XYZ file of C-alpha atoms in Angstrom:
689
model
C -74.795 -142.027 -12.941
C -77.779 -140.035 -11.637
C -80.447 -138.922 -14.115
C -79.832 -135.437 -15.525
C -82.268 -132.665 -14.647
C -85.144 -131.963 -16.966
C -85.298 -129.009 -19.351
C -87.956 -127.250 -17.256
C -85.825 -127.514 -14.136
C -82.811 -126.130 -16.002
C -84.830 -123.160 -17.248
C -86.167 -122.501 -13.748
C -82.669 -122.685 -12.255
C -81.114 -120.351 -14.822
C -83.858 -117.783 -14.278
C -82.992 -117.611 -10.580
C -79.496 -116.312 -11.394
C -79.065 -112.736 -10.176
C -75.927 -111.893 -12.127
C -74.410 -112.773 -15.475
C -71.494 -114.492 -13.739
C -73.858 -116.677 -11.737
C -75.769 -117.666 -14.884
C -72.517 -118.436 -16.693
C -71.423 -120.676 -13.829
C -74.691 -122.636 -13.986
C -74.371 -123.078 -17.746
C -70.765 -124.274 -17.505
C -71.671 -126.782 -14.816
C -74.571 -128.183 -16.856
C -72.453 -128.305 -20.056
C -69.846 -130.353 -18.219
C -72.527 -132.825 -17.157
C -73.889 -133.039 -20.707
C -70.391 -133.689 -22.117
C -69.885 -136.521 -19.622
C -73.196 -138.057 -20.666
C -72.239 -137.840 -24.353
C -68.915 -139.526 -23.729
C -70.644 -142.427 -21.973
C -72.924 -142.936 -24.996
C -76.007 -142.649 -22.811
C -78.872 -143.257 -25.247
C -81.538 -142.967 -22.552
C -81.069 -139.260 -21.860
C -79.484 -138.123 -25.143
C -82.726 -136.480 -26.296
C -83.083 -134.594 -22.988
C -79.456 -133.430 -23.074
C -79.682 -132.164 -26.658
C -82.885 -130.260 -25.802
C -81.090 -128.531 -22.913
C -78.146 -127.821 -25.204
C -80.432 -126.135 -27.726
C -81.826 -123.912 -24.972
C -78.289 -122.878 -24.024
C -77.568 -122.198 -27.688
C -80.557 -119.862 -27.839
C -79.158 -118.032 -24.804
C -75.955 -117.410 -26.765
C -73.639 -120.014 -25.266
C -71.517 -122.393 -27.436
C -73.203 -125.695 -28.232
C -71.254 -126.976 -31.238
C -70.152 -130.121 -29.383
C -73.714 -131.433 -29.725
C -73.738 -131.588 -33.549
C -72.913 -135.292 -33.834
C -75.431 -136.127 -31.120
C -78.114 -134.508 -33.302
C -77.174 -136.875 -36.152
C -77.500 -139.844 -33.785
C -80.976 -138.708 -32.766
C -81.985 -138.340 -36.444
C -80.915 -141.929 -37.070
C -83.065 -143.129 -34.141
C -86.371 -144.892 -34.812
C -88.243 -142.913 -32.153
C -90.251 -139.931 -33.351
C -89.415 -137.912 -30.219
C -85.701 -138.443 -30.867
C -86.037 -137.504 -34.555
C -87.956 -134.351 -33.680
C -85.229 -133.063 -31.330
C -82.501 -134.282 -33.689
C -83.895 -132.434 -36.709
C -84.516 -129.324 -34.628
C -80.912 -129.436 -33.414
C -79.654 -129.907 -36.976
C -81.554 -126.828 -38.156
C -80.127 -124.754 -35.296
C -76.558 -126.061 -34.983
C -75.701 -127.077 -38.562
C -75.484 -125.220 -41.856
C -74.095 -125.909 -45.328
C -70.699 -124.431 -44.470
C -69.948 -127.411 -42.223
C -69.171 -130.788 -43.763
C -70.942 -132.587 -40.920
C -74.314 -131.836 -42.473
C -73.526 -134.116 -45.451
C -73.616 -137.101 -43.072
C -77.352 -136.688 -42.605
C -78.207 -136.819 -46.360
C -78.965 -140.530 -46.306
C -81.079 -140.225 -43.133
C -83.171 -137.453 -44.721
C -83.630 -139.552 -47.868
C -84.856 -142.497 -45.818
C -87.211 -140.318 -43.796
C -88.653 -138.729 -46.950
C -89.798 -142.238 -47.895
C -91.004 -143.054 -44.364
C -94.479 -144.460 -43.843
C -95.361 -141.791 -41.259
C -96.271 -138.377 -42.641
C -94.931 -136.534 -39.584
C -91.477 -138.044 -40.025
C -91.626 -137.071 -43.699
C -92.641 -133.576 -42.623
C -89.616 -133.309 -40.313
C -87.286 -134.306 -43.132
C -88.887 -131.794 -45.545
C -88.611 -128.982 -43.006
C -84.947 -129.707 -42.349
C -84.049 -129.925 -46.044
C -85.980 -126.727 -46.784
C -84.222 -124.938 -43.926
C -80.527 -125.832 -44.193
C -80.068 -128.097 -47.214
C -76.949 -127.353 -49.259
C -76.809 -127.439 -53.054
C -75.338 -130.985 -52.947
C -78.143 -132.228 -50.715
C -80.773 -130.508 -52.881
C -79.438 -132.205 -56.032
C -79.480 -135.598 -54.328
C -82.956 -135.259 -52.789
C -84.859 -133.193 -55.392
C -86.458 -136.330 -56.830
C -88.001 -137.304 -53.482
C -89.308 -133.760 -52.988
C -90.911 -133.812 -56.443
C -92.679 -137.101 -55.642
C -94.107 -135.708 -52.417
C -95.288 -132.612 -54.312
C -97.575 -134.888 -56.346
C -99.004 -136.783 -53.406
C -102.642 -136.380 -52.404
C -101.736 -135.681 -48.765
C -102.206 -131.917 -48.266
C -100.002 -131.927 -45.140
C -97.048 -133.199 -47.179
C -97.825 -131.168 -50.309
C -97.589 -127.824 -48.552
C -94.283 -128.788 -46.909
C -92.957 -130.196 -50.188
C -93.858 -126.956 -51.986
C -91.854 -124.889 -49.503
C -88.973 -127.352 -49.719
C -89.088 -127.041 -53.528
C -88.699 -123.260 -53.154
C -85.451 -123.830 -51.230
C -84.238 -126.337 -53.809
C -84.876 -123.864 -56.650
C -82.992 -121.132 -54.793
C -79.996 -123.398 -54.288
C -80.061 -125.131 -57.685
C -82.026 -123.038 -60.234
C -81.431 -125.540 -63.038
C -83.702 -128.047 -61.237
C -86.676 -125.731 -61.757
C -88.071 -127.636 -64.726
C -88.257 -130.797 -62.620
C -91.086 -129.267 -60.586
C -93.000 -127.833 -63.548
C -95.317 -130.865 -64.103
C -96.161 -130.983 -60.403
C -97.370 -127.356 -60.411
C -100.232 -127.968 -62.850
C -102.788 -129.064 -60.277
C -101.537 -127.086 -57.269
C -103.955 -124.168 -57.732
C -106.904 -126.578 -57.910
C -106.366 -127.604 -54.296
C -109.054 -126.587 -51.810
C -106.724 -126.583 -48.833
C -105.576 -123.018 -48.127
C -102.199 -124.166 -46.814
C -101.423 -125.909 -50.098
C -102.708 -122.907 -52.056
C -100.529 -120.551 -50.062
C -97.333 -122.564 -50.503
C -98.152 -123.196 -54.175
C -98.405 -119.458 -54.846
C -95.053 -118.981 -53.099
C -93.513 -121.660 -55.349
C -94.982 -120.132 -58.520
C -93.756 -116.678 -57.479
C -90.222 -117.974 -56.974
C -90.197 -119.696 -60.351
C -91.551 -116.612 -62.172
C -88.976 -114.330 -60.553
C -86.073 -116.568 -61.527
C -86.993 -117.534 -65.084
C -88.539 -115.447 -67.908
C -89.646 -118.668 -69.586
C -91.566 -119.707 -66.478
C -93.121 -116.251 -66.340
C -94.494 -116.655 -69.859
C -95.674 -120.169 -69.065
C -97.595 -119.212 -65.916
C -99.306 -116.115 -67.376
C -102.085 -118.417 -68.547
C -102.902 -118.987 -64.847
C -104.001 -115.353 -64.336
C -107.752 -116.108 -64.777
C -107.478 -118.942 -62.244
C -105.692 -116.708 -59.740
C -108.300 -113.987 -60.272
C -111.056 -116.518 -59.593
C -109.389 -117.692 -56.356
C -108.969 -114.093 -55.165
C -112.568 -113.265 -56.013
C -113.811 -116.269 -54.035
C -111.767 -115.105 -51.056
C -113.187 -111.578 -50.957
C -116.772 -112.672 -51.729
C -116.904 -115.677 -49.412
C -118.731 -115.515 -46.122
C -117.390 -115.963 -42.617
C -115.007 -118.917 -42.227
C -113.671 -119.373 -38.663
C -110.755 -121.478 -39.909
C -109.365 -118.699 -42.138
C -110.888 -115.504 -40.740
C -108.541 -112.806 -39.409
C -110.259 -109.661 -38.086
C -113.224 -110.216 -40.378
C -111.156 -110.837 -43.531
C -110.903 -114.254 -45.150
C -107.307 -115.544 -45.223
C -105.445 -112.225 -45.715
C -102.113 -114.064 -46.001
C -103.265 -115.924 -49.107
C -104.733 -112.721 -50.577
C -101.424 -110.903 -50.160
C -99.498 -113.750 -51.790
C -101.877 -113.867 -54.767
C -101.634 -110.097 -55.227
C -97.829 -110.321 -55.297
C -97.953 -113.090 -57.920
C -100.426 -111.084 -60.019
C -98.067 -108.114 -59.860
C -95.265 -110.213 -61.326
C -97.467 -111.785 -64.004
C -99.057 -108.487 -65.077
C -95.853 -106.489 -65.328
C -95.272 -105.307 -68.927
C -98.127 -107.454 -70.256
C -101.309 -105.825 -71.549
C -103.508 -108.933 -71.659
C -102.689 -110.087 -68.133
C -103.123 -106.557 -66.785
C -106.504 -106.250 -68.453
C -107.638 -109.561 -66.953
C -106.883 -108.434 -63.391
C -108.104 -104.804 -63.503
C -111.638 -105.636 -62.306
C -110.606 -107.825 -59.390
C -108.071 -105.229 -58.243
C -110.797 -102.583 -58.238
C -113.042 -104.910 -56.187
C -110.317 -105.562 -53.637
C -109.529 -101.848 -53.380
C -113.170 -100.876 -52.764
C -114.448 -103.832 -50.681
C -111.598 -104.299 -48.212
C -112.216 -103.019 -44.694
C -109.665 -100.403 -43.598
C -110.470 -100.195 -39.886
C -108.087 -103.081 -39.124
C -104.400 -103.403 -39.871
C -105.094 -106.620 -41.798
C -107.191 -104.734 -44.333
C -104.536 -102.041 -44.686
C -101.949 -104.711 -45.521
C -104.142 -106.065 -48.328
C -104.828 -102.558 -49.645
C -101.127 -101.756 -49.649
C -100.346 -104.850 -51.729
C -103.228 -103.944 -54.029
C -101.792 -100.460 -54.549
C -98.352 -101.881 -55.336
C -99.884 -104.277 -57.856
C -101.912 -101.517 -59.551
C -98.838 -99.304 -59.857
C -96.629 -102.070 -61.212
C -98.871 -103.428 -63.964
C -100.320 -101.674 -67.012
C -103.503 -100.662 -65.215
C -106.149 -98.146 -66.256
C -105.705 -94.487 -65.332
C -108.802 -94.485 -63.128
C -107.478 -97.460 -61.205
C -104.166 -95.695 -60.630
C -105.961 -92.634 -59.278
C -107.901 -94.939 -56.941
C -104.620 -96.444 -55.715
C -103.100 -93.024 -55.034
C -106.247 -91.979 -53.153
C -105.840 -95.061 -50.966
C -102.298 -93.956 -50.179
C -103.658 -90.496 -49.422
C -106.014 -92.033 -46.856
C -103.066 -93.911 -45.391
C -101.420 -90.558 -44.649
C -104.287 -89.772 -42.247
C -103.867 -93.051 -40.353
C -102.667 -92.930 -36.756
C -100.254 -95.806 -37.335
C -96.799 -94.425 -38.117
C -95.833 -97.504 -40.132
C -98.816 -97.037 -42.456
C -97.994 -93.354 -42.966
C -94.376 -94.241 -43.724
C -95.193 -96.866 -46.363
C -97.713 -94.463 -47.917
C -95.095 -91.718 -48.268
C -92.575 -94.207 -49.679
C -95.065 -95.482 -52.248
C -96.120 -91.978 -53.276
C -92.476 -91.046 -53.738
C -92.089 -93.941 -56.192
C -95.193 -92.990 -58.187
C -94.878 -89.197 -58.212
C -92.949 -89.196 -61.500
C -95.567 -91.202 -63.404
C -98.753 -89.862 -61.739
C -97.696 -86.362 -60.730
C -101.124 -84.700 -60.956
C -102.839 -87.391 -58.895
C -100.253 -87.086 -56.126
C -100.527 -83.268 -56.210
C -104.084 -83.554 -54.872
C -102.671 -84.764 -51.559
C -100.038 -82.032 -51.317
C -101.500 -80.422 -48.186
C -101.576 -83.759 -46.355
C -98.001 -84.482 -47.393
C -96.842 -81.069 -46.172
C -98.555 -81.701 -42.831
C -96.379 -84.798 -42.435
C -93.369 -82.452 -42.195
C -94.598 -81.651 -38.681
C -94.649 -85.313 -37.623
C -92.548 -86.242 -34.606
C -91.170 -89.375 -36.276
C -87.885 -88.587 -38.061
C -88.385 -91.270 -40.718
C -91.763 -89.857 -41.684
C -90.361 -86.311 -41.770
C -87.542 -87.366 -44.073
C -89.884 -89.141 -46.503
C -92.301 -86.190 -46.412
C -89.446 -83.782 -47.168
C -88.275 -85.843 -50.143
C -91.823 -86.134 -51.484
C -92.460 -82.404 -51.001
C -89.451 -81.532 -53.133
C -90.641 -83.996 -55.777
C -94.004 -82.164 -55.915
C -92.487 -78.718 -56.509
C -93.206 -77.243 -59.950
C -93.529 -73.837 -61.565
C -97.149 -73.416 -60.416
C -96.685 -74.089 -56.699
C -93.081 -72.985 -56.190
C -93.947 -70.021 -53.945
C -96.289 -71.929 -51.636
C -94.115 -75.037 -51.398
C -90.961 -73.011 -50.748
C -92.752 -71.144 -47.961
C -93.594 -74.439 -46.241
C -90.158 -75.940 -46.822
C -88.363 -72.836 -45.558
C -90.526 -72.949 -42.436
C -89.541 -76.598 -42.057
C -85.888 -75.622 -42.523
C -86.189 -73.140 -39.663
C -87.547 -75.676 -37.185
C -86.151 -79.050 -38.292
C -83.390 -81.031 -36.591
C -79.789 -80.452 -37.728
C -79.741 -83.831 -39.495
C -82.330 -82.535 -42.005
C -80.885 -79.093 -42.694
C -78.213 -80.127 -45.220
C -80.603 -82.143 -47.418
C -83.367 -79.569 -47.105
C -81.046 -76.695 -48.032
C -79.775 -78.600 -51.081
C -83.336 -79.339 -52.158
C -84.335 -75.679 -51.851
C -81.309 -74.631 -53.922
C -82.165 -77.064 -56.718
C -85.881 -76.230 -56.750
C -85.244 -72.480 -56.728
C -82.752 -72.781 -59.567
C -85.195 -74.802 -61.670
C -88.512 -73.037 -60.991
C -87.672 -69.527 -59.707
C -90.409 -67.087 -60.904
C -88.001 -64.120 -60.809
C -84.363 -63.391 -60.092
C -85.231 -61.291 -57.060
C -87.293 -64.125 -55.568
C -84.450 -66.536 -56.340
C -81.881 -64.383 -54.587
C -84.188 -63.778 -51.589
C -84.817 -67.511 -51.230
C -81.144 -68.453 -51.361
C -80.300 -65.721 -48.861
C -83.043 -67.012 -46.552
C -81.478 -70.468 -46.667
C -78.014 -69.105 -45.975
C -79.357 -67.074 -43.064
C -81.221 -70.045 -41.598
C -78.907 -72.975 -42.292
C -75.770 -71.478 -43.786
C -73.458 -73.814 -41.894
C -75.164 -76.882 -43.356
C -75.176 -76.047 -47.076
C -72.963 -77.843 -49.581
C -69.539 -76.511 -50.494
C -70.614 -75.557 -54.020
C -73.441 -73.309 -52.807
C -71.144 -70.281 -52.389
C -69.774 -70.219 -55.979
C -73.248 -71.036 -57.343
C -74.814 -68.078 -55.550
C -71.960 -65.808 -56.632
C -72.598 -66.861 -60.234
C -76.323 -66.142 -59.813
C -75.628 -62.654 -58.437
C -73.120 -61.935 -61.195
C -75.631 -62.812 -63.911
C -78.412 -60.713 -62.308
C -77.063 -57.315 -63.355
C -80.192 -55.358 -62.471
C -80.213 -56.842 -58.946
C -76.684 -55.865 -57.925
C -77.664 -52.838 -55.811
C -80.531 -54.687 -54.118
C -78.424 -57.787 -53.458
C -75.437 -55.986 -51.968
C -77.762 -54.041 -49.674
C -79.523 -57.209 -48.443
C -76.250 -59.037 -47.897
C -74.744 -56.082 -46.053
C -77.724 -56.009 -43.679
C -77.490 -59.775 -43.164
C -73.812 -59.339 -42.331
C -74.650 -56.774 -39.669
C -77.170 -59.147 -38.054
C -75.178 -62.403 -38.018
C -71.639 -63.426 -38.927
C -71.857 -67.016 -37.667
C -73.117 -68.473 -40.974
C -69.862 -68.751 -42.880
C -71.246 -69.354 -46.421
C -73.446 -66.255 -45.988
C -70.446 -64.224 -44.800
C -68.346 -65.391 -47.749
C -70.989 -64.447 -50.316
C -71.574 -61.110 -48.576
C -67.861 -60.327 -48.533
C -67.499 -61.126 -52.213
C -70.546 -59.062 -53.141
C -69.441 -56.038 -51.083
C -65.995 -56.195 -52.638
C -67.410 -56.461 -56.138
C -70.330 -54.023 -55.860
C -69.433 -51.969 -52.796
C -69.609 -48.768 -54.821
C -73.345 -49.383 -55.357
C -73.762 -49.640 -51.591
C -72.620 -46.044 -51.053
C -73.671 -44.471 -54.359
C -77.255 -43.585 -53.461
C -78.885 -46.539 -55.256
C -79.990 -48.347 -52.083
C -83.651 -48.440 -51.123
C -82.889 -47.778 -47.447
C -80.386 -45.653 -45.541
C -77.017 -46.299 -47.059
C -73.807 -46.748 -45.057
C -70.708 -44.659 -45.417
C -67.414 -46.046 -46.671
C -65.825 -46.306 -43.227
C -68.777 -48.325 -41.898
C -68.424 -50.858 -44.702
C -64.689 -51.181 -44.056
C -65.356 -51.575 -40.317
C -67.583 -54.571 -41.020
C -65.020 -56.265 -43.267
C -62.196 -55.614 -40.807
C -64.348 -57.108 -38.068
C -64.608 -60.329 -40.098
C -60.807 -60.537 -40.281
C -60.431 -60.529 -36.484
C -63.593 -62.480 -35.573
C -63.152 -65.873 -33.902
C -66.149 -67.146 -35.885
C -64.445 -66.583 -39.228
C -62.781 -69.528 -40.943
C -59.541 -69.087 -42.947
C -61.575 -69.182 -46.153
C -63.866 -66.435 -44.872
C -60.875 -64.254 -43.902
C -59.529 -64.706 -47.433
C -62.833 -63.495 -48.879
C -62.832 -60.495 -46.532
C -59.250 -59.464 -47.310
C -59.893 -59.734 -51.035
C -63.068 -57.653 -50.675
C -61.135 -54.929 -48.845
C -58.528 -54.942 -51.601
C -61.213 -54.594 -54.289
C -62.703 -51.616 -52.468
C -59.421 -49.750 -52.937
C -60.566 -49.091 -56.534
C -64.091 -48.156 -55.445
C -63.620 -46.246 -52.172
C -61.483 -43.226 -51.457
C -60.032 -44.651 -48.191
C -57.014 -46.112 -49.970
C -54.538 -45.376 -47.154
C -56.668 -47.200 -44.606
C -56.974 -50.172 -46.925
C -53.205 -50.239 -47.465
C -52.680 -50.306 -43.715
C -55.092 -53.199 -43.196
C -53.545 -55.241 -46.016
C -49.995 -54.677 -44.764
C -50.893 -55.990 -41.286
C -51.699 -59.453 -42.650
C -48.437 -59.716 -44.548
C -47.063 -61.486 -41.469
C -50.138 -63.608 -40.678
C -49.584 -67.191 -39.446
C -52.197 -68.323 -41.982
C -50.147 -69.045 -45.109
C -53.050 -68.445 -47.488
C -53.924 -65.107 -45.874
C -50.272 -64.092 -45.746
C -49.785 -64.850 -49.445
C -52.828 -62.778 -50.381
C -51.656 -59.834 -48.278
C -48.116 -59.942 -49.709
C -49.409 -60.021 -53.280
C -51.842 -57.177 -52.604
C -49.048 -55.105 -51.030
C -47.003 -55.698 -54.168
C -49.883 -54.330 -56.248
C -49.980 -51.220 -54.099
C -46.229 -50.641 -54.343
C -45.376 -51.603 -57.913
C -48.577 -51.054 -59.857
C -50.392 -48.331 -57.990
C -50.004 -46.047 -61.002
C -52.356 -48.364 -62.930
C -55.275 -47.635 -60.587
C -57.869 -45.695 -62.568
C -59.853 -42.917 -61.034
C -63.170 -43.637 -59.313
C -64.951 -41.234 -61.667
C -63.602 -43.171 -64.622
C -64.976 -46.368 -63.090
C -68.437 -44.866 -62.770
C -68.281 -43.653 -66.356
C -67.202 -47.112 -67.470
C -70.111 -48.779 -65.657
C -72.503 -46.252 -67.130
C -71.127 -46.790 -70.606
C -71.270 -50.581 -70.309
C -74.781 -50.900 -68.871
C -76.618 -47.931 -70.337
C -75.039 -47.756 -73.797
C -74.330 -51.379 -74.608
C -74.131 -50.474 -78.276
C -70.455 -49.867 -77.687
C -69.928 -53.460 -76.542
C -71.821 -54.767 -79.542
C -69.648 -52.599 -81.756
C -66.355 -53.781 -80.291
C -67.091 -57.496 -80.624
C -63.690 -59.195 -80.472
C -60.393 -58.395 -78.855
C -58.399 -57.506 -81.995
C -59.649 -53.891 -82.183
C -57.582 -51.064 -83.760
C -57.676 -47.508 -82.349
C -60.527 -45.443 -83.714
C -58.524 -42.211 -83.944
C -54.901 -42.288 -84.990
C -53.206 -39.120 -83.827
C -50.145 -38.132 -81.889
C -50.838 -38.506 -78.168
C -48.640 -38.030 -75.117
C -47.015 -41.174 -73.780
C -48.823 -42.504 -70.685
C -48.674 -45.677 -68.564
C -50.771 -48.689 -69.442
C -54.305 -48.512 -68.101
C -55.914 -51.091 -65.826
C -59.136 -50.825 -67.749
C -58.239 -53.617 -70.196
C -58.794 -53.561 -73.928
C -61.701 -51.137 -73.654
C -59.586 -48.295 -72.201
C -56.717 -49.164 -74.521
C -59.142 -48.840 -77.410
C -60.317 -45.415 -76.342
C -56.754 -44.270 -75.712
C -56.780 -40.835 -74.100
C -60.445 -40.214 -74.897
C -62.937 -39.518 -72.153
C -65.631 -42.162 -71.695
C -68.297 -39.517 -71.979
C -67.975 -39.590 -75.843
C -66.437 -36.098 -76.115
C -62.764 -35.040 -75.925
C -60.278 -32.445 -77.193
C -56.807 -33.468 -78.333
C -54.260 -30.856 -79.545
C -57.049 -28.493 -80.521
C -59.069 -31.228 -82.288
C -62.508 -31.584 -80.681
C -64.011 -35.015 -81.270
C -67.590 -36.082 -80.408
C -69.037 -39.615 -80.693
C -72.739 -40.532 -80.778
C -74.136 -44.083 -80.891
C -77.576 -45.294 -81.941
C -79.357 -48.361 -83.312
C -80.607 -48.384 -86.866
C -84.422 -48.371 -86.984
C -84.962 -50.962 -89.744
C -82.350 -53.335 -88.399
C -81.537 -53.154 -84.654
C -78.495 -55.369 -85.201
C -76.715 -52.460 -86.929
C -75.007 -49.825 -84.755
C -74.726 -46.307 -86.251
C -71.687 -44.334 -85.008
C -71.483 -40.617 -85.793
C -68.203 -38.723 -85.269
C -68.018 -34.897 -85.255
C -64.412 -33.601 -85.515
C -63.930 -29.820 -85.053
C -60.745 -27.739 -85.321
C -60.870 -25.342 -82.370
C -57.590 -23.604 -83.256
C -57.059 -20.686 -85.649
C -54.412 -22.533 -87.676
C -55.118 -25.132 -90.296
C -54.564 -28.814 -89.453
C -52.405 -30.807 -91.836
C -51.562 -34.455 -92.102
C -54.859 -35.374 -90.461
C -55.565 -39.096 -90.940
C -58.821 -40.783 -89.931
C -58.915 -44.591 -89.614
C -61.716 -46.808 -88.279
C -61.961 -50.587 -87.799
C -65.214 -52.236 -86.699
C -64.745 -56.045 -86.729
C -67.317 -58.864 -86.462
C -70.423 -56.671 -86.695
C -72.485 -55.006 -89.378
C -71.903 -51.258 -89.224
C -72.895 -47.985 -90.790
C -70.260 -45.299 -90.224
C -70.840 -41.619 -91.000
C -68.173 -38.961 -90.450
C -68.667 -35.190 -90.405
C -65.711 -32.754 -90.414
C -66.169 -29.095 -89.560
């Protein structure tokens, strides 16, 4: 059989393929030749064939038929065969396949081999793909190699021990005696792997964490030697001595100093030295500073040291590297709750990051900006965030709008500012707000009694400018329906519309293609409400009757029910003048509401009155009976006048004065006066003339 082609020739041939089909044909042809060689038990070229098979595996083609050949190479006495065999085992085998158990004995023999490079191959393979069964069987050999004086084997044994601990945590104590002298090693490779091993043990066991806290002074000394040592070509990276070891030590110090005052105190000075002496012009120095900042924030460090760490992150925000800016924003977001004032000093830089072209940086900057909002900077921060909302991509609008809603609700300096801010959001990004924003804004408007006229005017103007933002249209429709009388009553700051103009706008929403079914429901309900506030009742009846046959079931049901109110209960509609008097009485003379208190109120005047239909004004109109809301009325020749005032010594007491006058010439008999004032303190005086 001719000798198979070499790996280099195979690579060169595959690279000449112009199409995927041509490459696949070459691979299939070579795989067929390799299979034939395996079947013939050709030991001469087995190593070459497995190497080519591994290259095909890295290209994404199936190579599982070479697993047993890897085991045969591992069992070979040649180092070149073992090297390819172990490499193939790490690539083609894992603990889910039972085949890997066949190599346990070979690895055990190689761990006791006289050649350190063979031992190194066995340690690498066990540390890469060893299963829990293999780790239990071979942990003893790994522990022996961890104690050897050979630094080449010690660093590989330390990494292998990390894998063993991850697979079988109960074997951790086996390696504890071997860790005593690891940090005394001068070799940086052994130091590095030893710190990794100690970190793994501390993270997995609280007992180990307590045990290794006594090593903090030794770790501090090693780190100090690294930053104070001169130039060492073997370990120097961009002018910094072994940054990889420095980063690992900082991570271990972070774990050891967490929630421990003594350990944190021991490492405060060295952390300050690293933070001030590390060069920031290179990315290597920035990596060390970032780990230093994380360590300072995670341990019980001094306040000055924490401010220094946040200032480092602030400098990171000015870096041209996007990755550095991103990690700085992420770290500041984690620390803003504990060191709010220190982060506030970098507020302008954080806000500038909202203009960054990178979407990840913009998102982190937006989240951090909302975290910085408080009662002192709410106006300035909202101005910047609303500007960002205007210009940001659609993917940010929903989160930004929600953040503005929450911040405005928590820190609003005034109700007018709150309403203006929410309306600005609805105008800018109304289609992106959450579903609960509409009822929340309606509740806000309802509670802001003194802002009703201003709010309905602003919403009416917004409705004239744009009807595409459905949440804005829904809130506007509700507000016009509820407070439409204020829109045409002369209380507006600008030119007020007439009733027909308001109805034209609401009717336009009903027929607009931009309106959703929910929006049409709001509009129809608003028109119905205006029938008690406007005089154009016939026009409103006509509009409502049209939608009684709408294909939208919800809209049809509303229209049918409203038509029923017009037909059956139209006699309950109270006059518009009465409504204005009621509003005036409720908001300008609230003593009456304080007086009434509960719902179980008896009539104030008991006299014979003409029978009349029930009023739609609720318990308040029922209470007053046939009396005018102005506080003065005449019934069957009896003139009655009410006056209300607060008592000067005690404002919680309402004083009600009633003047009853007989305006007829005849005497009145069987006159009975009864009064009931529940749930409040009262002082009642009655004068008869």
